[in-house]
Amino acid sequence: MLHKLGFKKHSKKLDAQEQREQEAIKHPIPKHVAIIMDGNGRWAKKRALPRVAGHHEGMKVVKKITKLANRLGVQALTVYAFSTENWKRPKSEVDYLMKLPEEFLDTYLPELVEENVQVRMIGYMDSIPEHTKRAVKKAMEDTKGNTGMILNFALNYGGRAEILDAVKQVLNDTKSGILKEDEITEDIFSKYLMTGTLDDPDLLIRTSGEIRLSNFMLWQLAYTEFWFTDVLWPDFSEDHFMEAVEAYQKRSRRFGGV
Ligand code: IPE
Ligand code: IPE
Ligand code: MG
């Protein structure tokens, strides 16, 4: 009897989530969602656990939200996993963070392949440890034929450095004659950024109550809708993601018009 009741309750909850998703897809779904996954350390601290326990818990949330976003028809999901400033953290924490992509991909890559997800990365690949690079490259290779959602890891990523590097490349290309000065439009400049041909994010989510960008996608977020929550990343659930999408659907985007 108890078992039966438990099962009933569970299936009822699934139905509610399914219904919510069905309702949401009747309205415009953000094509590109970007997330600043913050609050792992505080989540761990609240439980008297080491900070890395928060990072480990946060990894599971990435998988859950990837699946949900893919189901909803989101075309790209960019997740900020490590900033160019995060090297300032204690070496033990940095080492752990650099092992996470490997652990994430070892555990979930088959599932991502099955879900038709394409793994990509933005950030300075050259200065991450060899083992991390190998895992990310393998994931990109194994999923490059997939046609579903792009799961884009921002790893060792910094918005200002990205813009500066784009400027330098543009200068080089004008010097060598590949590009003429009057051809440098916003669209062309965007192609020089790490996001390349990816559309700008429609929706940015930041968890943990911090209301700042922390050097994330400074160019690309010019007209993005922002959604902040106090929820810490390891506690971020499907309900919270739906809340963000539903809030996005109620926004009126004017892009400077009326
Ligand atoms: C986000 O959680 C993950 C990374 C920045 C790598 P934090 O580690 O920043 O967690 P808090 O902000 O200290 O709680
Ligand atoms: C931003 O979070 C970077 C990531 C989520 C990877 P931080 O925790 O590093 O940002 P600040 O230091 O609070 O601005
Ligand atoms: Mg933080």
Tab-separated table of C-alpha atoms and ligand atoms in Angstrom:
chain	number	residue	atom	x	y	z
A	1	MET	CA	0.000	0.000	0.000
A	2	LEU	CA	2.724	2.402	1.053
A	3	HIS	CA	4.699	1.517	-2.042
A	4	LYS	CA	1.645	2.067	-4.216
A	5	LEU	CA	0.951	5.468	-2.694
A	6	GLY	CA	4.588	6.467	-3.115
A	7	PHE	CA	4.512	5.480	-6.747
A	8	LYS	CA	1.298	7.383	-7.376
A	9	LYS	CA	2.718	10.499	-5.813
A	10	HIS	CA	5.824	10.213	-7.967
A	11	SER	CA	3.958	9.779	-11.234
A	12	LYS	CA	1.687	12.694	-10.367
A	13	LYS	CA	4.713	14.924	-9.900
A	14	LEU	CA	6.125	13.839	-13.261
A	15	ASP	CA	2.852	14.690	-14.924
A	16	ALA	CA	2.889	18.189	-13.471
A	17	GLN	CA	6.398	18.820	-14.804
A	18	GLU	CA	5.455	17.381	-18.188
A	19	GLN	CA	2.392	19.574	-18.316
A	20	ARG	CA	4.429	22.614	-17.454
A	21	GLU	CA	6.869	21.846	-20.258
A	22	GLN	CA	4.041	21.243	-22.732
A	23	GLU	CA	2.546	24.607	-21.812
A	24	ALA	CA	5.900	26.396	-22.076
A	25	ILE	CA	6.644	25.156	-25.586
A	26	LYS	CA	3.467	26.827	-26.852
A	27	HIS	CA	5.296	30.147	-26.334
A	28	PRO	CA	8.676	31.322	-27.656
A	29	ILE	CA	11.498	29.317	-26.088
A	30	PRO	CA	14.802	31.186	-25.659
A	31	LYS	CA	17.078	29.895	-28.404
A	32	HIS	CA	20.260	30.414	-26.423
A	33	VAL	CA	20.338	30.266	-22.627
A	34	ALA	CA	23.480	31.188	-20.689
A	35	ILE	CA	23.963	30.297	-17.030
A	36	ILE	CA	26.379	31.606	-14.418
A	37	MET	CA	26.341	28.597	-12.129
A	38	ASP	CA	27.254	30.188	-8.813
A	39	GLY	CA	27.011	29.259	-5.138
A	40	ASN	CA	28.631	25.820	-5.013
A	41	GLY	CA	31.014	26.868	-2.238
A	42	ARG	CA	28.275	28.385	-0.092
A	43	TRP	CA	26.098	25.310	-0.595
A	44	ALA	CA	28.909	23.148	0.776
A	45	LYS	CA	29.688	25.553	3.620
A	46	LYS	CA	26.058	25.446	4.778
A	47	ARG	CA	26.459	21.683	5.136
A	48	ALA	CA	29.912	21.862	6.741
A	49	LEU	CA	31.346	20.134	3.664
A	50	PRO	CA	34.491	21.068	1.711
A	51	ARG	CA	33.854	23.509	-1.166
A	52	VAL	CA	34.611	20.809	-3.717
A	53	ALA	CA	31.576	18.842	-2.504
A	54	GLY	CA	29.488	21.733	-3.809
A	55	HIS	CA	31.193	21.567	-7.179
A	56	HIS	CA	30.525	17.844	-7.364
A	57	GLU	CA	26.847	18.319	-6.549
A	58	GLY	CA	26.641	21.138	-9.085
A	59	MET	CA	27.821	18.823	-11.832
A	60	LYS	CA	24.694	16.684	-11.497
A	61	VAL	CA	22.567	19.797	-11.901
A	62	VAL	CA	24.287	20.565	-15.221
A	63	LYS	CA	23.148	17.212	-16.535
A	64	LYS	CA	19.551	17.647	-15.329
A	65	ILE	CA	19.239	21.140	-16.803
A	66	THR	CA	20.891	20.053	-20.081
A	67	LYS	CA	18.242	17.377	-20.547
A	68	LEU	CA	15.410	19.740	-19.711
A	69	ALA	CA	16.679	22.522	-21.985
A	70	ASN	CA	17.097	20.019	-24.804
A	71	ARG	CA	13.524	18.742	-24.285
A	72	LEU	CA	12.179	22.292	-24.454
A	73	GLY	CA	13.928	22.926	-27.766
A	74	VAL	CA	16.596	25.327	-26.509
A	75	GLN	CA	19.215	25.400	-29.284
A	76	ALA	CA	22.261	26.326	-27.213
A	77	LEU	CA	23.018	26.234	-23.503
A	78	THR	CA	26.216	27.976	-22.392
A	79	VAL	CA	27.336	27.205	-18.852
A	80	TYR	CA	30.031	29.216	-17.088
A	81	ALA	CA	32.188	26.567	-15.435
A	82	PHE	CA	35.503	28.368	-14.829
A	83	SER	CA	36.496	31.981	-15.371
A	84	THR	CA	39.913	33.377	-16.262
A	85	GLU	CA	39.847	34.846	-12.725
A	86	ASN	CA	39.114	31.528	-10.984
A	87	TRP	CA	42.850	30.630	-11.102
A	88	LYS	CA	43.097	32.878	-8.025
A	89	ARG	CA	41.503	30.125	-5.924
A	90	PRO	CA	43.511	27.663	-3.791
A	91	LYS	CA	45.384	25.168	-5.945
A	92	SER	CA	43.488	22.200	-4.491
A	93	GLU	CA	40.165	23.739	-5.552
A	94	VAL	CA	41.452	24.644	-9.024
A	95	ASP	CA	42.785	21.100	-9.449
A	96	TYR	CA	39.402	19.691	-8.515
A	97	LEU	CA	37.569	22.045	-10.864
A	98	MET	CA	39.858	20.976	-13.714
A	99	LYS	CA	39.005	17.331	-13.016
A	100	LEU	CA	35.275	17.972	-13.157
A	101	PRO	CA	34.832	18.188	-16.946
A	102	GLU	CA	36.519	14.795	-17.175
A	103	GLU	CA	34.308	13.295	-14.513
A	104	PHE	CA	31.220	14.891	-16.015
A	105	LEU	CA	32.006	13.596	-19.484
A	106	ASP	CA	33.123	10.139	-18.295
A	107	THR	CA	29.784	9.757	-16.568
A	108	TYR	CA	27.435	11.478	-18.969
A	109	LEU	CA	28.976	11.506	-22.450
A	110	PRO	CA	27.107	8.370	-23.596
A	111	GLU	CA	23.847	9.950	-22.441
A	112	LEU	CA	24.667	13.219	-24.208
A	113	VAL	CA	25.407	11.319	-27.412
A	114	GLU	CA	22.106	9.490	-27.057
A	115	GLU	CA	20.293	12.792	-26.510
A	116	ASN	CA	21.852	14.163	-29.710
A	117	VAL	CA	23.607	16.971	-27.753
A	118	GLN	CA	26.697	18.642	-29.285
A	119	VAL	CA	29.415	19.511	-26.784
A	120	ARG	CA	31.457	22.647	-27.436
A	121	MET	CA	33.743	24.911	-25.478
A	122	ILE	CA	34.573	28.590	-25.288
A	123	GLY	CA	37.610	29.754	-23.318
A	124	TYR	CA	41.369	29.429	-23.360
A	125	MET	CA	41.878	25.756	-24.105
A	126	ASP	CA	45.682	26.056	-24.329
A	127	SER	CA	46.168	26.877	-20.672
A	128	ILE	CA	43.992	24.174	-19.123
A	129	PRO	CA	45.658	20.938	-17.952
A	130	GLU	CA	46.302	18.270	-20.572
A	131	HIS	CA	43.846	15.775	-19.026
A	132	THR	CA	41.035	18.343	-19.027
A	133	LYS	CA	41.777	19.290	-22.620
A	134	ARG	CA	41.733	15.651	-23.667
A	135	ALA	CA	38.303	15.042	-22.100
A	136	VAL	CA	36.768	18.148	-23.657
A	137	LYS	CA	38.265	17.441	-27.091
A	138	LYS	CA	37.015	13.867	-27.011
A	139	ALA	CA	33.503	15.037	-26.096
A	140	MET	CA	33.517	17.593	-28.916
A	141	GLU	CA	34.783	14.965	-31.340
A	142	ASP	CA	32.262	12.312	-30.251
A	143	THR	CA	29.305	14.687	-30.525
A	144	LYS	CA	30.244	16.779	-33.544
A	145	GLY	CA	27.856	14.867	-35.804
A	146	ASN	CA	24.942	15.445	-33.428
A	147	THR	CA	22.223	17.835	-34.490
A	148	GLY	CA	20.480	18.571	-31.164
A	149	MET	CA	21.193	21.242	-28.576
A	150	ILE	CA	24.684	22.702	-28.248
A	151	LEU	CA	26.031	22.334	-24.708
A	152	ASN	CA	28.698	24.990	-24.602
A	153	PHE	CA	31.132	24.945	-21.674
A	154	ALA	CA	32.717	28.283	-20.808
A	155	LEU	CA	35.942	26.990	-19.334
A	156	ASN	CA	38.840	29.287	-18.569
A	157	TYR	CA	36.694	31.938	-20.206
A	158	GLY	CA	36.842	35.714	-19.725
A	159	GLY	CA	34.787	38.273	-21.607
A	160	ARG	CA	37.346	41.096	-21.659
A	161	ALA	CA	40.190	38.861	-22.812
A	162	GLU	CA	37.895	37.484	-25.508
A	163	ILE	CA	37.124	40.987	-26.820
A	164	LEU	CA	40.791	42.041	-26.734
A	165	ASP	CA	41.824	38.950	-28.655
A	166	ALA	CA	39.123	39.566	-31.235
A	167	VAL	CA	40.388	43.143	-31.661
A	168	LYS	CA	43.931	41.848	-32.198
A	169	GLN	CA	42.768	39.333	-34.801
A	170	VAL	CA	40.746	41.992	-36.596
A	171	LEU	CA	43.850	44.239	-36.641
A	172	ASN	CA	45.933	41.408	-38.063
A	173	ASP	CA	43.373	40.681	-40.751
A	174	THR	CA	43.145	44.339	-41.757
A	175	LYS	CA	46.933	44.579	-41.866
A	176	SER	CA	47.176	41.527	-44.088
A	177	GLY	CA	44.348	42.770	-46.290
A	178	ILE	CA	41.867	39.939	-45.541
A	179	LEU	CA	39.515	42.501	-44.022
A	180	LYS	CA	38.950	46.130	-44.981
A	181	GLU	CA	38.324	48.685	-42.256
A	182	ASP	CA	34.872	49.608	-43.569
A	183	GLU	CA	33.896	45.941	-43.504
A	184	ILE	CA	34.256	45.755	-39.704
A	185	THR	CA	30.595	45.683	-38.674
A	186	GLU	CA	29.122	44.359	-35.422
A	187	ASP	CA	28.173	41.147	-37.207
A	188	ILE	CA	31.666	40.628	-38.582
A	189	PHE	CA	33.272	41.492	-35.250
A	190	SER	CA	31.021	38.917	-33.500
A	191	LYS	CA	32.451	36.190	-35.699
A	192	TYR	CA	35.901	36.915	-34.239
A	193	LEU	CA	34.653	36.153	-30.726
A	194	MET	CA	34.878	32.658	-29.271
A	195	THR	CA	31.134	32.232	-29.734
A	196	GLY	CA	31.647	32.597	-33.498
A	197	THR	CA	28.407	31.990	-35.346
A	198	LEU	CA	26.397	31.181	-32.202
A	199	ASP	CA	23.460	33.583	-31.675
A	200	ASP	CA	23.654	35.904	-28.669
A	201	PRO	CA	21.984	34.509	-25.534
A	202	ASP	CA	18.290	35.356	-25.185
A	203	LEU	CA	18.224	34.548	-21.484
A	204	LEU	CA	20.911	34.752	-18.801
A	205	ILE	CA	20.420	33.000	-15.477
A	206	ARG	CA	22.650	33.608	-12.471
A	207	THR	CA	22.198	31.689	-9.246
A	208	SER	CA	23.342	32.388	-5.663
A	209	GLY	CA	22.037	35.941	-5.259
A	210	GLU	CA	24.999	37.746	-6.849
A	211	ILE	CA	23.815	40.435	-9.255
A	212	ARG	CA	26.828	40.823	-11.514
A	213	LEU	CA	28.324	39.432	-14.719
A	214	SER	CA	31.771	38.464	-13.416
A	215	ASN	CA	33.320	38.939	-16.867
A	216	PHE	CA	30.834	36.689	-18.667
A	217	MET	CA	29.947	37.236	-22.346
A	218	LEU	CA	30.240	41.010	-22.127
A	219	TRP	CA	29.638	41.608	-25.839
A	220	GLN	CA	27.039	38.892	-26.365
A	221	LEU	CA	24.783	39.893	-23.451
A	222	ALA	CA	24.033	43.398	-24.773
A	223	TYR	CA	20.288	42.681	-25.262
A	224	THR	CA	19.872	39.506	-23.231
A	225	GLU	CA	17.077	39.148	-20.656
A	226	PHE	CA	18.521	38.598	-17.151
A	227	TRP	CA	17.031	36.350	-14.484
A	228	PHE	CA	18.585	36.185	-11.035
A	229	THR	CA	17.779	33.873	-8.155
A	230	ASP	CA	19.060	33.433	-4.605
A	231	VAL	CA	19.014	29.653	-5.074
A	232	LEU	CA	22.514	28.135	-4.900
A	233	TRP	CA	23.543	26.210	-8.027
A	234	PRO	CA	23.513	22.711	-6.432
A	235	ASP	CA	19.896	23.396	-5.329
A	236	PHE	CA	18.831	24.649	-8.777
A	237	SER	CA	16.014	22.427	-10.012
A	238	GLU	CA	13.909	21.873	-13.103
A	239	ASP	CA	11.239	24.015	-11.434
A	240	HIS	CA	13.666	26.928	-11.183
A	241	PHE	CA	14.637	26.596	-14.839
A	242	MET	CA	10.963	26.551	-15.843
A	243	GLU	CA	10.406	29.645	-13.690
A	244	ALA	CA	13.185	31.436	-15.563
A	245	VAL	CA	11.817	30.395	-18.973
A	246	GLU	CA	8.281	31.425	-18.015
A	247	ALA	CA	9.542	34.794	-16.762
A	248	TYR	CA	11.415	35.227	-20.071
A	249	GLN	CA	8.215	34.509	-21.988
A	250	LYS	CA	6.471	37.390	-20.197
A	251	ARG	CA	9.194	39.917	-21.018
A	252	SER	CA	8.763	42.454	-23.763
A	253	ARG	CA	11.986	42.690	-25.765
A	254	ARG	CA	12.266	45.963	-27.602
A	255	PHE	CA	15.913	46.130	-28.674
A	256	GLY	CA	15.701	49.891	-28.481
A	257	GLY	CA	12.454	50.108	-30.437
A	258	VAL	CA	8.953	50.830	-29.126
B	1	IPE	C1	30.506	28.501	-8.758
B	1	IPE	O1	30.463	28.338	-7.382
B	1	IPE	C2	31.489	27.598	-9.424
B	1	IPE	C3	32.718	28.271	-9.869
B	1	IPE	C4	32.959	29.546	-9.831
B	1	IPE	C5	33.757	27.431	-10.410
B	1	IPE	P1	31.480	29.069	-6.415
B	1	IPE	O2	32.632	28.177	-6.175
B	1	IPE	O3	31.820	30.416	-6.902
B	1	IPE	O4	30.603	29.166	-5.089
B	1	IPE	P2	30.530	30.385	-4.085
B	1	IPE	O5	30.203	31.598	-4.883
B	1	IPE	O6	31.874	30.494	-3.446
B	1	IPE	O7	29.458	30.009	-3.129
B	2	IPE	C1	31.613	33.363	-11.782
B	2	IPE	O1	31.493	33.050	-10.453
B	2	IPE	C2	32.339	32.278	-12.508
B	2	IPE	C3	31.636	31.002	-12.604
B	2	IPE	C4	30.435	30.738	-12.208
B	2	IPE	C5	32.398	29.954	-13.236
B	2	IPE	P1	32.527	33.599	-9.354
B	2	IPE	O2	32.086	33.016	-8.065
B	2	IPE	O3	33.912	33.342	-9.786
B	2	IPE	O4	32.259	35.173	-9.413
B	2	IPE	P2	32.545	36.305	-8.344
B	2	IPE	O5	33.969	36.171	-7.919
B	2	IPE	O6	31.621	36.084	-7.208
B	2	IPE	O7	32.247	37.580	-9.062
B	3	MG	MG	31.003	32.245	-6.652
